[in-house]
PDB file of C-alpha atoms in Angstrom:
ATOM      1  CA  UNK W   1      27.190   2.209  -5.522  1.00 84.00           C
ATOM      2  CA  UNK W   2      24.912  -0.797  -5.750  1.00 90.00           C
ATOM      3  CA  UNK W   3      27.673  -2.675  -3.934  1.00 94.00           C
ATOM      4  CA  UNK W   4      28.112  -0.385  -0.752  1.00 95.00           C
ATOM      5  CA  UNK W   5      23.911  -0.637  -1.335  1.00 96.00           C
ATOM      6  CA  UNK W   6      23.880  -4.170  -0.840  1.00 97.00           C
ATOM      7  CA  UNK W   7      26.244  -4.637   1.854  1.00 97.00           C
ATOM      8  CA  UNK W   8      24.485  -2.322   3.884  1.00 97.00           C
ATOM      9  CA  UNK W   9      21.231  -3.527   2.933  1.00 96.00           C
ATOM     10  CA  UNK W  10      22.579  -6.962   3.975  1.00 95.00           C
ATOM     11  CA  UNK W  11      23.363  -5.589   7.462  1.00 97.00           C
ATOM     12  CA  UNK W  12      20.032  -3.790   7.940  1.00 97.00           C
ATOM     13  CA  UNK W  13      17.965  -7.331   6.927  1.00 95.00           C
ATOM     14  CA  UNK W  14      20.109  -9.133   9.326  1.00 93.00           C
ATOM     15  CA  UNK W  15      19.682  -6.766  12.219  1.00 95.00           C
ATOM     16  CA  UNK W  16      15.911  -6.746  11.901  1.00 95.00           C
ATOM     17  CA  UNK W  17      15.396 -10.356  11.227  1.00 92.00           C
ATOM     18  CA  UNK W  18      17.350 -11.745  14.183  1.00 92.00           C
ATOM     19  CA  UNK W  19      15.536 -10.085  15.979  1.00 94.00           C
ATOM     20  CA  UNK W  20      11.744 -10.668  14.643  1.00 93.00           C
ATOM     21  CA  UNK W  21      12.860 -14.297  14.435  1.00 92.00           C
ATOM     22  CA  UNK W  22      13.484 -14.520  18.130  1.00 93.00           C
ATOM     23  CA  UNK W  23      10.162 -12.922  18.711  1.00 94.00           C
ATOM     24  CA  UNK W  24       7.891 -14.223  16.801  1.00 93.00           C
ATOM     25  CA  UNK W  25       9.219 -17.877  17.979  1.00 91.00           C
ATOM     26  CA  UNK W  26       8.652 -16.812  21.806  1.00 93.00           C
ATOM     27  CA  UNK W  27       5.293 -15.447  20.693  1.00 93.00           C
ATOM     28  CA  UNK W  28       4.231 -19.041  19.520  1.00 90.00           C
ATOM     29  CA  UNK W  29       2.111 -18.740  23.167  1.00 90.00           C
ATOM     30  CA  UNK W  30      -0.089 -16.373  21.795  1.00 90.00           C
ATOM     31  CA  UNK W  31      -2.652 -16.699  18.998  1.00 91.00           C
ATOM     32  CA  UNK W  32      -1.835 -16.597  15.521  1.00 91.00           C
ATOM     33  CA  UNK W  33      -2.820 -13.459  14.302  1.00 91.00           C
ATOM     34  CA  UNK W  34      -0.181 -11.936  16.707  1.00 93.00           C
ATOM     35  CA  UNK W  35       2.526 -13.547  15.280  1.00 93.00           C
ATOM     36  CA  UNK W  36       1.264 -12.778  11.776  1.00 93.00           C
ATOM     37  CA  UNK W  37       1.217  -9.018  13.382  1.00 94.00           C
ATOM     38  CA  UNK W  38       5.077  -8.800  14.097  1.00 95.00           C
ATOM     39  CA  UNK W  39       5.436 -10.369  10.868  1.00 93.00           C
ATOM     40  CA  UNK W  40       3.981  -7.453   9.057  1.00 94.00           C
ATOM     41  CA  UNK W  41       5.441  -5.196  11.173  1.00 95.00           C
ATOM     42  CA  UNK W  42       8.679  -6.870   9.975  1.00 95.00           C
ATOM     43  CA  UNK W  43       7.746  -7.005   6.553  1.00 95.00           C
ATOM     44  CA  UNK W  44       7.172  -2.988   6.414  1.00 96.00           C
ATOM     45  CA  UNK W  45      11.009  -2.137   7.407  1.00 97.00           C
ATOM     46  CA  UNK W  46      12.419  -5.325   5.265  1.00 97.00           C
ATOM     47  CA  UNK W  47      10.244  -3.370   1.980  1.00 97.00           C
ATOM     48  CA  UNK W  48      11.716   0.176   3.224  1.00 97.00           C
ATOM     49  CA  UNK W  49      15.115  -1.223   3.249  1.00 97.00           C
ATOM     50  CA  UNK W  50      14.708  -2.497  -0.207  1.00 97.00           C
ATOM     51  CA  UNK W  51      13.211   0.862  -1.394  1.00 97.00           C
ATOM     52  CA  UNK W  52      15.553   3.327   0.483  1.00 97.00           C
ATOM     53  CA  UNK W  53      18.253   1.444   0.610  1.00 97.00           C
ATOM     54  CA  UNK W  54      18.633  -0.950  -2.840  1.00 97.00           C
ATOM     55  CA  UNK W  55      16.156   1.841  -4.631  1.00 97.00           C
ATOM     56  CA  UNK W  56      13.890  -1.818  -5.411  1.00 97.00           C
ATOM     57  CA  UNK W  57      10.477  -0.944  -5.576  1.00 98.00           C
ATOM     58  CA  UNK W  58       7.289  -2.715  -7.580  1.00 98.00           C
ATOM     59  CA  UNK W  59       4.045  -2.395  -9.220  1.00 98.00           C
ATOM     60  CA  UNK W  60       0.702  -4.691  -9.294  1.00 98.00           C
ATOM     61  CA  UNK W  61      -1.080  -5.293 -12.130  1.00 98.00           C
ATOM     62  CA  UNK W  62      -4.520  -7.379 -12.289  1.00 98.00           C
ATOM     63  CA  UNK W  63      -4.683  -6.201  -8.214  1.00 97.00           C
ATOM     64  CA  UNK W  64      -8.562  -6.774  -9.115  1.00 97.00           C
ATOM     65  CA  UNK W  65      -7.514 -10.286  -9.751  1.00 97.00           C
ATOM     66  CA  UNK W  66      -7.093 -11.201  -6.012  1.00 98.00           C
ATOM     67  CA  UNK W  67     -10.327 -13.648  -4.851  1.00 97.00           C
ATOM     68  CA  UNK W  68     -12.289 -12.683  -1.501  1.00 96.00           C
ATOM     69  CA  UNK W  69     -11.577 -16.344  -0.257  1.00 97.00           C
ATOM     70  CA  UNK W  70      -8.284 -17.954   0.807  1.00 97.00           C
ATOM     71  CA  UNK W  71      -6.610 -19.196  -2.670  1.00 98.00           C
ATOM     72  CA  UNK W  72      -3.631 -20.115  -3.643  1.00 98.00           C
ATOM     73  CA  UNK W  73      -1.532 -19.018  -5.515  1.00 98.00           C
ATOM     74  CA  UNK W  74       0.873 -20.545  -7.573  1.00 98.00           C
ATOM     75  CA  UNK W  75       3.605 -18.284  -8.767  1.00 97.00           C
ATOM     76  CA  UNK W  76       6.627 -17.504 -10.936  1.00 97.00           C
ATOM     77  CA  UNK W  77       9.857 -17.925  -8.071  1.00 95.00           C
ATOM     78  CA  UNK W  78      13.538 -15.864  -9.313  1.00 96.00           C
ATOM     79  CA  UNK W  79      14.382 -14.626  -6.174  1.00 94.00           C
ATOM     80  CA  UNK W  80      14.122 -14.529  -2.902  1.00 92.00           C
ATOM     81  CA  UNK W  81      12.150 -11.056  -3.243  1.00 96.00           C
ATOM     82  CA  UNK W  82       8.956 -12.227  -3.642  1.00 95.00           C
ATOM     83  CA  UNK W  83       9.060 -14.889  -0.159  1.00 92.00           C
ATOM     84  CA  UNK W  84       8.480 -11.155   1.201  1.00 94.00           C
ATOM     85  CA  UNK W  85       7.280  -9.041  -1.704  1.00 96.00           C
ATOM     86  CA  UNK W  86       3.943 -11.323  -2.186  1.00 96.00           C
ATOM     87  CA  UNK W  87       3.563 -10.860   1.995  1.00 94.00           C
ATOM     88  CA  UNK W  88       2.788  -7.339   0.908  1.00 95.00           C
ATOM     89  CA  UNK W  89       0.539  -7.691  -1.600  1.00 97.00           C
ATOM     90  CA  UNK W  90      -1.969 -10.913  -0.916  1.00 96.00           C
ATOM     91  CA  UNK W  91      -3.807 -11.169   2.934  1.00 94.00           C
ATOM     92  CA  UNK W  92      -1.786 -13.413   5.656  1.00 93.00           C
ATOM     93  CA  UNK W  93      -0.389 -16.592   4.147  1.00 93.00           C
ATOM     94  CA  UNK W  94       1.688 -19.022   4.550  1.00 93.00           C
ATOM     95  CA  UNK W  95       4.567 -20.762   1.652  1.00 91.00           C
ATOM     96  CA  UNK W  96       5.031 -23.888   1.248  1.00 87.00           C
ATOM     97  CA  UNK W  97       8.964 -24.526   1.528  1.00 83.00           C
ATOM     98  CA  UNK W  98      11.150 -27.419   1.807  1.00 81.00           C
ATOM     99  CA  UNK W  99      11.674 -28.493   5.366  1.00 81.00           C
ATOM    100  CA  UNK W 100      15.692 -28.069   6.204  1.00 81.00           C
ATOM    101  CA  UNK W 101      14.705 -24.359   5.518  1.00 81.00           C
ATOM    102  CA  UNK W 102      13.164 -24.549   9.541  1.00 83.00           C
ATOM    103  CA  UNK W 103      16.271 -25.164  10.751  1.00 81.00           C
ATOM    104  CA  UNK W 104      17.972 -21.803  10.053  1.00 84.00           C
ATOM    105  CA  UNK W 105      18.367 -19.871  13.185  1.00 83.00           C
ATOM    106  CA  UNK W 106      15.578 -17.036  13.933  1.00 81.00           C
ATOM    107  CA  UNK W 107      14.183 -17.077  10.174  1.00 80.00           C
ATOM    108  CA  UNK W 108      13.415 -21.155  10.327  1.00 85.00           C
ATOM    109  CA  UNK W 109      12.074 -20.879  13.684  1.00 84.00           C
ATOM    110  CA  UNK W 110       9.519 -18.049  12.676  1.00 87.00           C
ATOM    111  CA  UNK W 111       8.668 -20.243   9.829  1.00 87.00           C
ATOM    112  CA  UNK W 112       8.106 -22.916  12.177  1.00 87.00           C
ATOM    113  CA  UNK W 113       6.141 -20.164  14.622  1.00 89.00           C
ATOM    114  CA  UNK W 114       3.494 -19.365  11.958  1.00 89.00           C
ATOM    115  CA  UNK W 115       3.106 -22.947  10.542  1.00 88.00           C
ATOM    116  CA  UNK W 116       4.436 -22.326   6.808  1.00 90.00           C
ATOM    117  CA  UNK W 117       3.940 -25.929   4.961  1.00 88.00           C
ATOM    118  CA  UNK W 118       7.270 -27.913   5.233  1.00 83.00           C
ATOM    119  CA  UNK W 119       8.009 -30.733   2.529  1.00 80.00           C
ATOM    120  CA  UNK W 120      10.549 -33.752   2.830  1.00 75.00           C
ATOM    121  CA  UNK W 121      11.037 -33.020  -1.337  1.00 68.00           C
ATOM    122  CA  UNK W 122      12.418 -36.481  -1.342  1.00 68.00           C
ATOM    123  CA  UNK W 123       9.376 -37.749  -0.346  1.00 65.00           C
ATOM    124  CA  UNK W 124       8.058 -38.108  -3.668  1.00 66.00           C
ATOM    125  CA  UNK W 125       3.577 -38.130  -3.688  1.00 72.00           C
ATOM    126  CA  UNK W 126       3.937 -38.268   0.067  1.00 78.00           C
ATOM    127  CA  UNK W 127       5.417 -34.792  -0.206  1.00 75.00           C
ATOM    128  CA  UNK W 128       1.849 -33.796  -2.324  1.00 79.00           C
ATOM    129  CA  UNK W 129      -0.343 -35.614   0.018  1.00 84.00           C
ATOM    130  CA  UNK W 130       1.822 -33.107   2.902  1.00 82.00           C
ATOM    131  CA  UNK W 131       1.070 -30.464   0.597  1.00 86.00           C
ATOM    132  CA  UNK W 132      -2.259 -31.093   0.323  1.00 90.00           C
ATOM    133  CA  UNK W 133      -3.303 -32.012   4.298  1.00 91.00           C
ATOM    134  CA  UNK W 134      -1.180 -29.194   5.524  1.00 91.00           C
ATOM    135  CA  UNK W 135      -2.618 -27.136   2.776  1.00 93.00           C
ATOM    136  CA  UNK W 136      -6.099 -27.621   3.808  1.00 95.00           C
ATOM    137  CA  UNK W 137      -5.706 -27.065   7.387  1.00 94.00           C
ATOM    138  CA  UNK W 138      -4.454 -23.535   6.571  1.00 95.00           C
ATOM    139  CA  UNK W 139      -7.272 -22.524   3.969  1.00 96.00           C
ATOM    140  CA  UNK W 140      -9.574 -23.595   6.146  1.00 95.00           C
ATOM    141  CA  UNK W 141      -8.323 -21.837   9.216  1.00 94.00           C
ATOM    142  CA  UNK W 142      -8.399 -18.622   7.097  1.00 95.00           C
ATOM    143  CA  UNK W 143      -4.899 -18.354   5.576  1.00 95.00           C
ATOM    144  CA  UNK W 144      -3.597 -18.080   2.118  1.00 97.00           C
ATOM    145  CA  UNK W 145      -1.132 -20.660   0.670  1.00 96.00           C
ATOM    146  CA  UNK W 146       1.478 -19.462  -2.025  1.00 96.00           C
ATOM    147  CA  UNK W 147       3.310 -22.078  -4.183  1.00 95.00           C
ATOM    148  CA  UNK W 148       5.850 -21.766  -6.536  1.00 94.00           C
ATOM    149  CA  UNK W 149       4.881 -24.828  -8.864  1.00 94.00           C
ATOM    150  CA  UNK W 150       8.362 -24.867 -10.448  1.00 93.00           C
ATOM    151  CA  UNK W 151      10.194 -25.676  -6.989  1.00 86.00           C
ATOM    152  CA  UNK W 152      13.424 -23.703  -7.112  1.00 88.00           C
ATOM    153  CA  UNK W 153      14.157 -20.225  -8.355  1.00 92.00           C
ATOM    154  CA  UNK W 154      14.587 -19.641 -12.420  1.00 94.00           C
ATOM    155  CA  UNK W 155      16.959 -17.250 -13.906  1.00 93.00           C
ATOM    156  CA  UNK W 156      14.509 -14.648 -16.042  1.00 93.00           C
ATOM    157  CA  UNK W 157      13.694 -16.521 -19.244  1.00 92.00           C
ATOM    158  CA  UNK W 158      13.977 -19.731 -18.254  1.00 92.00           C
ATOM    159  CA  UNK W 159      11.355 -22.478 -17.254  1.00 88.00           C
ATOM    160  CA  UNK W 160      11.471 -25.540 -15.239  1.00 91.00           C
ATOM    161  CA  UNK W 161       8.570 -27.821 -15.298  1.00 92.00           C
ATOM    162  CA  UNK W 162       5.245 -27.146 -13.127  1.00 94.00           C
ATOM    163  CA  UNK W 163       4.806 -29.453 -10.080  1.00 92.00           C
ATOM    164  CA  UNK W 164       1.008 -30.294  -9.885  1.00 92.00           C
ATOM    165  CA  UNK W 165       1.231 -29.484  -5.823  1.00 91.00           C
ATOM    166  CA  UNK W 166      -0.364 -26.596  -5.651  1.00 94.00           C
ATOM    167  CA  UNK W 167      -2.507 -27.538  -8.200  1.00 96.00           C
ATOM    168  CA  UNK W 168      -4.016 -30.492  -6.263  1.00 95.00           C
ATOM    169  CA  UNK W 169      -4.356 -28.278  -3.285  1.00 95.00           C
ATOM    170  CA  UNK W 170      -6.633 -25.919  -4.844  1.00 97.00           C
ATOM    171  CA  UNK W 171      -8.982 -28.698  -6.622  1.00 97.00           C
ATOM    172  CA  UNK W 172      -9.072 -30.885  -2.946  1.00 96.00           C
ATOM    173  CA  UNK W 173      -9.693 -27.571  -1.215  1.00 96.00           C
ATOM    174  CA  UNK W 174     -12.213 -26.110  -3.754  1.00 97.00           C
ATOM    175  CA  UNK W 175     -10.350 -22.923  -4.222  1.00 97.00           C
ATOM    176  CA  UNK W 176      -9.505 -20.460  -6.449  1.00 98.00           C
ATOM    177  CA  UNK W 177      -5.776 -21.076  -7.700  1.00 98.00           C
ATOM    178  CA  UNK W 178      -4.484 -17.509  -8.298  1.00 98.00           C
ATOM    179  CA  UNK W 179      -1.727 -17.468 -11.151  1.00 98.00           C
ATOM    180  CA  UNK W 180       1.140 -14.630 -11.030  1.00 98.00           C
ATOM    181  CA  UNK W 181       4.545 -13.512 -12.958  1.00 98.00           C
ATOM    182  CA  UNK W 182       6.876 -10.742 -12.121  1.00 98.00           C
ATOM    183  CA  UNK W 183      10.624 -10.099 -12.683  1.00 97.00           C
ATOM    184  CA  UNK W 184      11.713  -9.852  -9.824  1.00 97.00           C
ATOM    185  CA  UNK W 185      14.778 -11.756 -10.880  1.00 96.00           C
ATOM    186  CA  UNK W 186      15.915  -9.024 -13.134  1.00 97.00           C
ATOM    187  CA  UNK W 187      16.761  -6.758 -10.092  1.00 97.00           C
ATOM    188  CA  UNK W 188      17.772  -9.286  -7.249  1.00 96.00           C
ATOM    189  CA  UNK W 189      19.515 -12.463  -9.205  1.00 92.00           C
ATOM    190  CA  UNK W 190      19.811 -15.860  -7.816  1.00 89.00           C
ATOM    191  CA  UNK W 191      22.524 -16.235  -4.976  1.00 85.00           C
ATOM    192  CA  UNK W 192      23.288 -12.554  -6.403  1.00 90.00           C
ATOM    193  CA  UNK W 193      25.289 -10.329  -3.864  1.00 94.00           C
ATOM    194  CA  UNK W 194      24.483  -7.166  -5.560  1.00 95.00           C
ATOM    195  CA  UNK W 195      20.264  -6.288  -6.084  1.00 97.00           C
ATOM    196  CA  UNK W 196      20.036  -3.482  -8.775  1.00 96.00           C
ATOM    197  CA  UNK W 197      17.592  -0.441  -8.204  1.00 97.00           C
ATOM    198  CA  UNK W 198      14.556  -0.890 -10.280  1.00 97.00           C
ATOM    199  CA  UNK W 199      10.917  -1.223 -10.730  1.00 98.00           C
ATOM    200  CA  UNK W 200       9.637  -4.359 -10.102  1.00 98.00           C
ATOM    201  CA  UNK W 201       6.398  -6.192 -12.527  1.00 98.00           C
ATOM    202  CA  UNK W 202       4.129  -8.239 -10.789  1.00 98.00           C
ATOM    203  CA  UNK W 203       0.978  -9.317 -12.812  1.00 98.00           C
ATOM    204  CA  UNK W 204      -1.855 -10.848 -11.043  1.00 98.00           C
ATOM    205  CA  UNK W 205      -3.837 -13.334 -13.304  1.00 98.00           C
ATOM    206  CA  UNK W 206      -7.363 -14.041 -13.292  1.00 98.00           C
ATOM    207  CA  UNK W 207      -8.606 -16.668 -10.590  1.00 98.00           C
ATOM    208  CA  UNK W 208      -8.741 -20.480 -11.964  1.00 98.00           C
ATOM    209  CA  UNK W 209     -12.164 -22.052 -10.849  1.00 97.00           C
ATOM    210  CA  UNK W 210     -11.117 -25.581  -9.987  1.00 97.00           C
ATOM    211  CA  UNK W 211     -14.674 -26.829 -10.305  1.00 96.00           C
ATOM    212  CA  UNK W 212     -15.062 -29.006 -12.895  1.00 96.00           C
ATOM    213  CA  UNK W 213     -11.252 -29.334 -13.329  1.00 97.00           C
ATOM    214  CA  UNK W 214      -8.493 -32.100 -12.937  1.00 97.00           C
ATOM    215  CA  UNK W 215      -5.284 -30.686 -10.480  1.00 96.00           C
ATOM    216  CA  UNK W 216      -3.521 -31.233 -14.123  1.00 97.00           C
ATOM    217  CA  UNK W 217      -6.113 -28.901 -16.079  1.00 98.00           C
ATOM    218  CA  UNK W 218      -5.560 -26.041 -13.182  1.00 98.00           C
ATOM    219  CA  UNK W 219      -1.953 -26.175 -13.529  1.00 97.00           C
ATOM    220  CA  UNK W 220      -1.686 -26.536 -17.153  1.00 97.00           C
ATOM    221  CA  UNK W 221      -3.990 -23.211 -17.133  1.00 98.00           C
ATOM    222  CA  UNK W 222      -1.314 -21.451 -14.128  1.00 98.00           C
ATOM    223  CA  UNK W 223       1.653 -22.307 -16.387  1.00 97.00           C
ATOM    224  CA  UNK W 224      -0.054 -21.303 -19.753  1.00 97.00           C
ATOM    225  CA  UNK W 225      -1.182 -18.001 -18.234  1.00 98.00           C
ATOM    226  CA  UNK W 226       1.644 -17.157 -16.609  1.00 97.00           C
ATOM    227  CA  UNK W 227       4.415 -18.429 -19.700  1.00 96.00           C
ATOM    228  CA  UNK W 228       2.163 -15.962 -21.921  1.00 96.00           C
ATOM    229  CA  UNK W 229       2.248 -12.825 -19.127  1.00 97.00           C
ATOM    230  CA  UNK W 230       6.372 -13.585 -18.313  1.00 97.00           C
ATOM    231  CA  UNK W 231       6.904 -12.564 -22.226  1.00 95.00           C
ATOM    232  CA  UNK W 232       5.257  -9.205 -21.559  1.00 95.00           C
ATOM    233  CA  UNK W 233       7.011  -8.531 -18.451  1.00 96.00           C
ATOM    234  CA  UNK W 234       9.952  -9.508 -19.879  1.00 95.00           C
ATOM    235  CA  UNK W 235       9.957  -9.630 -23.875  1.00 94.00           C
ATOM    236  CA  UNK W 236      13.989  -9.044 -24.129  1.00 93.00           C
ATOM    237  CA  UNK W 237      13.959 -12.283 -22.555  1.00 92.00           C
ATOM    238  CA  UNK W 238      12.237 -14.209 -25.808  1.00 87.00           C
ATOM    239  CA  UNK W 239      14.165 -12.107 -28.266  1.00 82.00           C
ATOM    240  CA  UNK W 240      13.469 -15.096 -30.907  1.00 70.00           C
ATOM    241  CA  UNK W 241       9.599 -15.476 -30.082  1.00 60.00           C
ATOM    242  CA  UNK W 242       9.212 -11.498 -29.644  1.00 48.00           C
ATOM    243  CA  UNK W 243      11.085 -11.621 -33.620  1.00 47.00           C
ATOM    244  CA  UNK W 244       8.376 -14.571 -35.005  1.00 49.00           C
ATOM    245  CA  UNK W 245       5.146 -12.387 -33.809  1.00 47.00           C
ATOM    246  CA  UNK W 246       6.593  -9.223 -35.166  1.00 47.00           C
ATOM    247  CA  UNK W 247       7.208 -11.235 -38.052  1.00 45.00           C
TER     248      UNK W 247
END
């Protein structure tokens, strides 16, 4: 069942991305907020297919969390759920993504279309001073930036080291830097055909003040905070840590 699931969840995605992709790249004429308006509208059906069709749905916790101001937020990445589920739950935004992604057909040309940050990840600090210029610009102009400081996708329990990107951004921009975890891995895997039905964790953190603080202090607080939270989403995945507290 979660086969024939997929593969026609698969279909649906593809028939309303093509699509939204085309349109939101001819829509580049018109202001901003019109793009980010098919977008959502896009976003909606993509979130019914995955609860109708895979039976993936999620949860917030620490909603209260979420600043007034443009942030950013730096979180956990395991799948490609949450390039979409974190469109649902923080205000317009934009991700900041390596830049062959923009030259996908229809989904790298709406990328390009609402001005998501592109890297060169080669590009060593010049890719953090992109980061951080592009970063700005979008803050200031109103939009969100999400960053996933570990820079590829982590099977559930695993870590890779934090980049100090996003980190920078929020101390040059004078923002809040918004940690999060989920486990959204444990439902829709890595490069994983099949997505299982499930209830998916995500866990809003308080906001980091970067006042004050060095881009390595506000990311060494992100990845503290959100190592600590990803062991209560997810304790079966620290089966020798969960063993030493009971302990």
């Amino acid at each position: 069942m979660a086969l024939f699931r997929s593969a026609l969840f698969l279909l649906l995605a593809v028939l309303i991305t093509a699509p939204t992709g085309l349109l939101v790249t001819l829509a580049v004429v018109l202001p901003m907020r019109w793009r980010f308006r098919i977008i959502a509208a896009w976003r909606v059906l993509f979130m019914g297919l995955c609860a109708r069709v895979l039976g993936l749905r999620y949860r917030v916790i620490g909603r209260e969390h979420i600043p007034a101001v443009p942030s950013v937020v730096l979180s956990k990445h395991q799948s490609a759920w949450e390039t979409v589920g974190l469109q649902d739950i923080f205000p317009p935004q934009v991700f900041v993504l390596k830049r062959s992604l923009l030259l996908i057909p229809f989904l790298g040309w709406a990328f390009a279309a609402v001005k998501m940050i592109s890297i060169d990840r080669k590009a060593g600090k010049n890719a953090l001073k992109q980061v951080e210029k592009q970063g700005i610009e979008r803050l200031r102009a109103g939009y969100w930036v999400i960053v996933f400081p570990e820079g590829t996708r982590t099977a559930p329990g695993e870590r890779r080291r934090f980049k100090t990107g996003g980190a920078l951004l929020a101390v040059s921009a004078g923002v809040p830097a918004v940690p999060v975890a989920h486990n959204a891995g444990e439902f829709w895997a890595r490069n994983a055909f099949v997505k299982q039905p499930g209830l998916i964790t995500v866990s809003i953190g308080p906001a980091i003040d970067p006042r004050g603080k060095t881009a390595e202090e506000v990311n060494a607080l992100a990845e503290q905070w959100i190592d600590a939270e990803m062991r209560k989403i997810s304790p079966h995945r620290y089966p020798a840590e969960a063993h030493a507290v009971a302990g």
